[in-house]
Amino acid sequence: MSDTVYRKLAAILDTLPNGFPSTEDGVELRLLEKIFRPEDAEFFGQLRLVFETPGQIAQRAGRPLEEVEAHLKEMWRRGQIFGVAFKGLKLYKMVPWAFGIYELQLPHMDRELAELSEAYMPVFGRQFLSGGPPLMQVVPIEREIPAEQQALTYERVSSIIEKGQAFLLNECICKKEQGLLGHPCAKPLEVCLAIAPVPGVFDGSKIGRVLTREEAYGVLEKAEEAGLVHLTWNIEDGHFFICNCCGCCCGILRGINELGIPAGLVVNSHYFASIDPDACVACGICKDERCQVGAIEEVEGGYRVLKERCIGCGLCVGTCPTGAVQLVRKPPEEVIPPPKDERAWFEERGRRRGVDFSAYR
């Protein structure tokens, strides 16, 4: 019975646009069994990818409202679904494996879950990161964008922060997983920002730390100093997170570094770095200390950027002692505008994968 219910849940997750591919050894089923009780796995399919009230969900499921409310609250606590509680109103929705269930396991991540997630990463990563559109877009360090290059709203980290009305700081689950596996990261752990358009929505959160807007800017500054890449959802509007990522732990950047997936498929970026060979003094800071994706190589007398691998984060620009590195905007024919919003991303991703997820819209 339990094997059947987890296979059914896996099929639902693979029907969602993000995907949840099967493996030869069934590690994805062991992951679900670790996270979901059988009754939770069975109930997951009653939810949708949009927020609904417990009453709406109870009506569809044909179950008593009080019972459904309790079940939804427990599934939210276990990180199986996403919920919002604000001013007496509670809303819930299903989420894909990533970005979604995996990230919501932050309070529950232990060695067993870390091992299962790591074993699943190559199979999931190849499907997830190769199919497009990219889940994430790089938001370059804003001060490194040349003044004469007009950055669009969704390319400016300040625009994302200014639209937000509430901020929550969490540990990076990728770094937490790698630490449990014996590969601790030397870079800061508390670097993941959740952003909401409604003031006070994170008040009372049992995980993370509520920040002011000014403190959120401070987190970004520290991340830049530490050599972390700003990543957010690859959409034009409706951003609700900024991750600050390293190449050794981040599941997205590991797609480039370890799985060998072309950078342009893994992340959307509108810039690339360029090194002036005449100004370069071959100090190696850009390659050895700043670049997170191996996009800089040593050449005779200096260094050069591998444009096809560069993600345009700007980390290498400000630390160059001679100002030899600069960000350059890609030509118009190479710039791919992101989908308009979350719904548009899901629709485009579903179209590319050829999945019918209309039952969960």
mmCIF file of C-alpha atoms in Angstrom, residues 35-268:
data_model
loop_
_atom_site.group_PDB
_atom_site.id
_atom_site.type_symbol
_atom_site.label_atom_id
_atom_site.label_comp_id
_atom_site.label_asym_id
_atom_site.label_seq_id
_atom_site.Cartn_x
_atom_site.Cartn_y
_atom_site.Cartn_z
ATOM 1 C CA ILE A 35 9.377 13.210 4.067
ATOM 2 C CA PHE A 36 5.726 12.140 3.729
ATOM 3 C CA ARG A 37 3.587 9.886 5.863
ATOM 4 C CA PRO A 38 1.295 7.704 3.680
ATOM 5 C CA GLU A 39 -1.761 9.817 4.554
ATOM 6 C CA ASP A 40 0.123 12.985 3.584
ATOM 7 C CA ALA A 41 1.267 11.516 0.280
ATOM 8 C CA GLU A 42 -2.315 10.507 -0.468
ATOM 9 C CA PHE A 43 -3.703 13.967 0.334
ATOM 10 C CA PHE A 44 -1.064 15.960 -1.588
ATOM 11 C CA GLY A 45 -2.931 15.546 -4.883
ATOM 12 C CA GLN A 46 -5.956 17.403 -3.488
ATOM 13 C CA LEU A 47 -4.023 20.679 -3.554
ATOM 14 C CA ARG A 48 -3.273 22.978 -6.480
ATOM 15 C CA LEU A 49 -0.368 25.203 -7.546
ATOM 16 C CA VAL A 50 -2.329 28.281 -6.463
ATOM 17 C CA PHE A 51 -3.271 29.358 -2.950
ATOM 18 C CA GLU A 52 -6.625 28.102 -1.655
ATOM 19 C CA THR A 53 -8.465 28.206 1.636
ATOM 20 C CA PRO A 54 -8.945 25.046 3.705
ATOM 21 C CA GLY A 55 -12.631 25.276 2.856
ATOM 22 C CA GLN A 56 -11.973 25.091 -0.870
ATOM 23 C CA ILE A 57 -9.665 22.118 -0.405
ATOM 24 C CA ALA A 58 -12.059 20.350 1.967
ATOM 25 C CA GLN A 59 -14.915 20.716 -0.505
ATOM 26 C CA ARG A 60 -12.880 19.210 -3.317
ATOM 27 C CA ALA A 61 -11.589 16.389 -1.111
ATOM 28 C CA GLY A 62 -15.020 15.649 0.351
ATOM 29 C CA ARG A 63 -13.690 15.712 3.899
ATOM 30 C CA PRO A 64 -14.762 17.615 7.037
ATOM 31 C CA LEU A 65 -13.308 21.109 7.216
ATOM 32 C CA GLU A 66 -11.905 20.737 10.736
ATOM 33 C CA GLU A 67 -10.112 17.533 9.761
ATOM 34 C CA VAL A 68 -8.675 19.122 6.605
ATOM 35 C CA GLU A 69 -7.522 22.224 8.482
ATOM 36 C CA ALA A 70 -5.571 20.089 10.953
ATOM 37 C CA HIS A 71 -4.067 17.974 8.189
ATOM 38 C CA LEU A 72 -2.975 20.994 6.141
ATOM 39 C CA LYS A 73 -1.381 22.613 9.166
ATOM 40 C CA GLU A 74 0.624 19.463 9.901
ATOM 41 C CA MET A 75 1.719 19.054 6.267
ATOM 42 C CA TRP A 76 2.853 22.687 6.282
ATOM 43 C CA ARG A 77 4.832 22.072 9.472
ATOM 44 C CA ARG A 78 6.510 19.082 7.849
ATOM 45 C CA GLY A 79 7.515 21.133 4.802
ATOM 46 C CA GLN A 80 5.385 19.118 2.379
ATOM 47 C CA ILE A 81 3.270 22.042 1.161
ATOM 48 C CA PHE A 82 3.463 25.831 1.311
ATOM 49 C CA GLY A 83 1.227 27.820 3.601
ATOM 50 C CA VAL A 84 0.573 31.409 4.585
ATOM 51 C CA ALA A 85 -1.097 32.539 7.807
ATOM 52 C CA PHE A 86 -1.791 36.234 8.084
ATOM 53 C CA LYS A 87 -4.379 38.164 10.082
ATOM 54 C CA GLY A 88 -6.449 35.041 10.688
ATOM 55 C CA LEU A 89 -6.432 33.921 7.055
ATOM 56 C CA LYS A 90 -4.724 30.656 6.115
ATOM 57 C CA LEU A 91 -3.936 29.695 2.536
ATOM 58 C CA TYR A 92 -2.191 26.609 1.184
ATOM 59 C CA LYS A 93 -0.830 25.283 -2.093
ATOM 60 C CA MET A 94 1.170 22.342 -3.376
ATOM 61 C CA VAL A 95 4.744 22.921 -4.478
ATOM 62 C CA PRO A 96 7.045 20.954 -6.788
ATOM 63 C CA TRP A 97 10.112 19.097 -5.581
ATOM 64 C CA ALA A 98 12.343 22.107 -6.363
ATOM 65 C CA PHE A 99 11.975 25.001 -5.874
ATOM 66 C CA GLY A 100 9.615 23.726 -3.215
ATOM 67 C CA ILE A 101 9.556 20.589 -1.067
ATOM 68 C CA TYR A 102 13.330 20.203 -0.966
ATOM 69 C CA GLU A 103 13.881 23.766 0.263
ATOM 70 C CA LEU A 104 11.057 23.463 2.800
ATOM 71 C CA GLN A 105 12.959 20.598 4.438
ATOM 72 C CA LEU A 106 15.432 23.061 5.965
ATOM 73 C CA PRO A 107 14.222 22.491 9.565
ATOM 74 C CA HIS A 108 14.060 18.731 9.013
ATOM 75 C CA MET A 109 17.321 18.103 7.128
ATOM 76 C CA ASP A 110 19.338 15.310 8.754
ATOM 77 C CA ARG A 111 22.108 13.013 7.554
ATOM 78 C CA GLU A 112 19.718 10.465 6.043
ATOM 79 C CA LEU A 113 17.789 13.094 4.093
ATOM 80 C CA ALA A 114 21.045 14.702 2.975
ATOM 81 C CA GLU A 115 22.333 11.374 1.647
ATOM 82 C CA LEU A 116 19.086 10.643 -0.193
ATOM 83 C CA SER A 117 18.950 14.152 -1.686
ATOM 84 C CA GLU A 118 22.557 13.962 -2.820
ATOM 85 C CA ALA A 119 21.975 10.564 -4.433
ATOM 86 C CA TYR A 120 18.972 11.964 -6.322
ATOM 87 C CA MET A 121 20.672 15.192 -7.386
ATOM 88 C CA PRO A 122 22.377 13.963 -10.611
ATOM 89 C CA VAL A 123 19.193 12.424 -12.042
ATOM 90 C CA PHE A 124 16.927 15.273 -11.005
ATOM 91 C CA GLY A 125 19.467 17.944 -11.905
ATOM 92 C CA ARG A 126 19.982 16.745 -15.467
ATOM 93 C CA GLN A 127 16.258 16.791 -16.204
ATOM 94 C CA PHE A 128 15.483 19.927 -14.240
ATOM 95 C CA LEU A 129 18.350 22.103 -15.434
ATOM 96 C CA SER A 130 18.510 21.045 -19.072
ATOM 97 C CA GLY A 131 14.887 21.469 -20.122
ATOM 98 C CA GLY A 132 14.411 25.224 -19.798
ATOM 99 C CA PRO A 133 13.367 27.825 -19.210
ATOM 100 C CA PRO A 134 15.972 28.210 -16.461
ATOM 101 C CA LEU A 135 14.503 28.273 -12.965
ATOM 102 C CA MET A 136 16.884 30.986 -11.831
ATOM 103 C CA GLN A 137 18.235 34.211 -13.213
ATOM 104 C CA VAL A 138 21.421 35.901 -12.096
ATOM 105 C CA VAL A 139 21.004 39.356 -10.587
ATOM 106 C CA PRO A 140 24.419 40.987 -11.007
ATOM 107 C CA ILE A 141 26.073 43.140 -8.392
ATOM 108 C CA GLU A 142 24.302 46.364 -9.184
ATOM 109 C CA ARG A 143 27.190 48.750 -8.712
ATOM 110 C CA GLU A 144 29.214 46.784 -11.262
ATOM 111 C CA ILE A 145 26.724 47.411 -14.067
ATOM 112 C CA PRO A 146 28.229 50.240 -16.156
ATOM 113 C CA ALA A 147 26.197 53.433 -15.945
ATOM 114 C CA GLU A 148 25.727 53.552 -19.702
ATOM 115 C CA GLN A 149 24.121 50.096 -19.741
ATOM 116 C CA GLN A 150 20.419 50.278 -18.891
ATOM 117 C CA ALA A 151 19.469 47.459 -16.514
ATOM 118 C CA LEU A 152 15.846 46.362 -16.625
ATOM 119 C CA THR A 153 13.813 46.259 -13.420
ATOM 120 C CA TYR A 154 14.137 42.506 -12.907
ATOM 121 C CA GLU A 155 17.906 42.737 -13.435
ATOM 122 C CA ARG A 156 18.394 45.064 -10.460
ATOM 123 C CA VAL A 157 18.608 43.571 -7.015
ATOM 124 C CA SER A 158 17.525 46.900 -5.515
ATOM 125 C CA SER A 159 14.255 46.756 -7.451
ATOM 126 C CA ILE A 160 13.442 43.330 -5.978
ATOM 127 C CA ILE A 161 14.223 44.533 -2.458
ATOM 128 C CA GLU A 162 12.293 47.784 -2.837
ATOM 129 C CA LYS A 163 9.167 45.949 -4.005
ATOM 130 C CA GLY A 164 9.295 43.758 -0.912
ATOM 131 C CA GLN A 165 7.468 44.707 2.275
ATOM 132 C CA ALA A 166 8.645 41.834 4.496
ATOM 133 C CA PHE A 167 11.934 39.932 4.664
ATOM 134 C CA LEU A 168 13.015 36.661 6.263
ATOM 135 C CA LEU A 169 16.580 35.335 6.424
ATOM 136 C CA ASN A 170 17.189 31.585 6.405
ATOM 137 C CA GLU A 171 20.128 29.248 6.276
ATOM 138 C CA CYS A 172 21.028 27.844 2.865
ATOM 139 C CA ILE A 173 19.715 24.296 2.674
ATOM 140 C CA CYS A 174 22.333 23.367 0.070
ATOM 141 C CA LYS A 175 25.124 24.362 2.453
ATOM 142 C CA LYS A 176 23.371 22.604 5.328
ATOM 143 C CA GLU A 177 23.113 19.405 3.294
ATOM 144 C CA GLN A 178 26.771 19.491 2.292
ATOM 145 C CA GLY A 179 27.813 20.152 5.881
ATOM 146 C CA LEU A 180 25.925 17.061 7.032
ATOM 147 C CA LEU A 181 27.733 15.095 4.342
ATOM 148 C CA GLY A 182 31.115 16.208 5.660
ATOM 149 C CA HIS A 183 31.726 19.001 3.161
ATOM 150 C CA PRO A 184 31.204 22.208 5.150
ATOM 151 C CA CYS A 185 31.324 25.460 3.195
ATOM 152 C CA ALA A 186 33.641 28.236 4.336
ATOM 153 C CA LYS A 187 31.220 30.893 3.127
ATOM 154 C CA PRO A 188 28.328 32.299 5.221
ATOM 155 C CA LEU A 189 25.432 29.934 5.906
ATOM 156 C CA GLU A 190 22.629 32.441 6.628
ATOM 157 C CA VAL A 191 22.228 33.850 3.122
ATOM 158 C CA CYS A 192 18.780 32.971 1.753
ATOM 159 C CA LEU A 193 16.269 35.826 1.664
ATOM 160 C CA ALA A 194 12.523 35.285 1.468
ATOM 161 C CA ILE A 195 10.598 38.358 0.326
ATOM 162 C CA ALA A 196 6.873 39.111 0.584
ATOM 163 C CA PRO A 197 4.758 41.975 -0.779
ATOM 164 C CA VAL A 198 2.748 42.277 2.445
ATOM 165 C CA PRO A 199 4.173 43.834 5.650
ATOM 166 C CA GLY A 200 4.395 41.561 8.674
ATOM 167 C CA VAL A 201 3.698 38.321 6.839
ATOM 168 C CA PHE A 202 6.773 36.630 8.375
ATOM 169 C CA ASP A 203 6.067 37.756 11.934
ATOM 170 C CA GLY A 204 5.923 34.720 14.177
ATOM 171 C CA SER A 205 7.783 32.494 11.721
ATOM 172 C CA LYS A 206 9.213 29.443 13.460
ATOM 173 C CA ILE A 207 12.216 29.354 11.154
ATOM 174 C CA GLY A 208 14.562 32.054 9.987
ATOM 175 C CA ARG A 209 14.980 35.604 11.198
ATOM 176 C CA VAL A 210 12.782 38.568 10.311
ATOM 177 C CA LEU A 211 14.737 41.470 8.818
ATOM 178 C CA THR A 212 14.151 45.086 7.967
ATOM 179 C CA ARG A 213 14.704 46.270 4.406
ATOM 180 C CA GLU A 214 17.997 47.842 5.466
ATOM 181 C CA GLU A 215 19.138 44.568 7.028
ATOM 182 C CA ALA A 216 18.203 42.735 3.821
ATOM 183 C CA TYR A 217 20.498 45.059 1.896
ATOM 184 C CA GLY A 218 23.191 44.280 4.463
ATOM 185 C CA VAL A 219 22.837 40.549 3.807
ATOM 186 C CA LEU A 220 23.366 41.158 0.096
ATOM 187 C CA GLU A 221 26.461 43.260 0.760
ATOM 188 C CA LYS A 222 27.970 40.547 2.961
ATOM 189 C CA ALA A 223 27.161 37.948 0.325
ATOM 190 C CA GLU A 224 28.955 39.992 -2.326
ATOM 191 C CA GLU A 225 31.996 40.381 -0.062
ATOM 192 C CA ALA A 226 32.023 36.615 0.488
ATOM 193 C CA GLY A 227 31.875 35.904 -3.246
ATOM 194 C CA LEU A 228 28.302 34.589 -3.451
ATOM 195 C CA VAL A 229 26.131 34.835 -6.564
ATOM 196 C CA HIS A 230 22.725 36.537 -6.330
ATOM 197 C CA LEU A 231 20.097 34.224 -7.844
ATOM 198 C CA THR A 232 16.346 34.763 -8.017
ATOM 199 C CA TRP A 233 13.453 33.254 -9.936
ATOM 200 C CA ASN A 234 13.687 33.633 -13.703
ATOM 201 C CA ILE A 235 10.577 35.795 -14.042
ATOM 202 C CA GLU A 236 9.947 39.474 -14.678
ATOM 203 C CA ASP A 237 7.670 40.148 -11.733
ATOM 204 C CA GLY A 238 6.636 38.508 -8.468
ATOM 205 C CA HIS A 239 10.058 37.601 -7.063
ATOM 206 C CA PHE A 240 9.837 36.193 -3.568
ATOM 207 C CA PHE A 241 13.401 35.079 -2.875
ATOM 208 C CA ILE A 242 17.027 35.925 -3.445
ATOM 209 C CA CYS A 243 19.486 33.098 -2.904
ATOM 210 C CA ASN A 244 23.175 33.877 -2.470
ATOM 211 C CA CYS A 245 25.009 30.913 -3.868
ATOM 212 C CA CYS A 246 28.429 29.288 -3.980
ATOM 213 C CA GLY A 247 29.663 26.949 -6.680
ATOM 214 C CA CYS A 248 30.533 24.142 -4.275
ATOM 215 C CA CYS A 249 27.135 23.668 -2.596
ATOM 216 C CA CYS A 250 24.376 25.299 -4.671
ATOM 217 C CA GLY A 251 22.376 22.700 -6.561
ATOM 218 C CA ILE A 252 21.875 25.145 -9.441
ATOM 219 C CA LEU A 253 25.535 26.105 -9.890
ATOM 220 C CA ARG A 254 26.634 22.490 -9.384
ATOM 221 C CA GLY A 255 24.662 21.773 -12.534
ATOM 222 C CA ILE A 256 27.321 23.764 -14.368
ATOM 223 C CA ASN A 257 30.326 22.698 -12.309
ATOM 224 C CA GLU A 258 29.615 18.994 -11.776
ATOM 225 C CA LEU A 259 26.982 17.897 -14.271
ATOM 226 C CA GLY A 260 28.536 19.827 -17.160
ATOM 227 C CA ILE A 261 25.260 21.415 -18.272
ATOM 228 C CA PRO A 262 25.852 24.579 -20.351
ATOM 229 C CA ALA A 263 25.566 27.708 -18.216
ATOM 230 C CA GLY A 264 22.991 29.243 -20.558
ATOM 231 C CA LEU A 265 20.591 26.380 -19.842
ATOM 232 C CA VAL A 266 21.137 26.403 -16.097
ATOM 233 C CA VAL A 267 20.651 30.120 -15.383
ATOM 234 C CA ASN A 268 19.418 33.125 -17.321
#
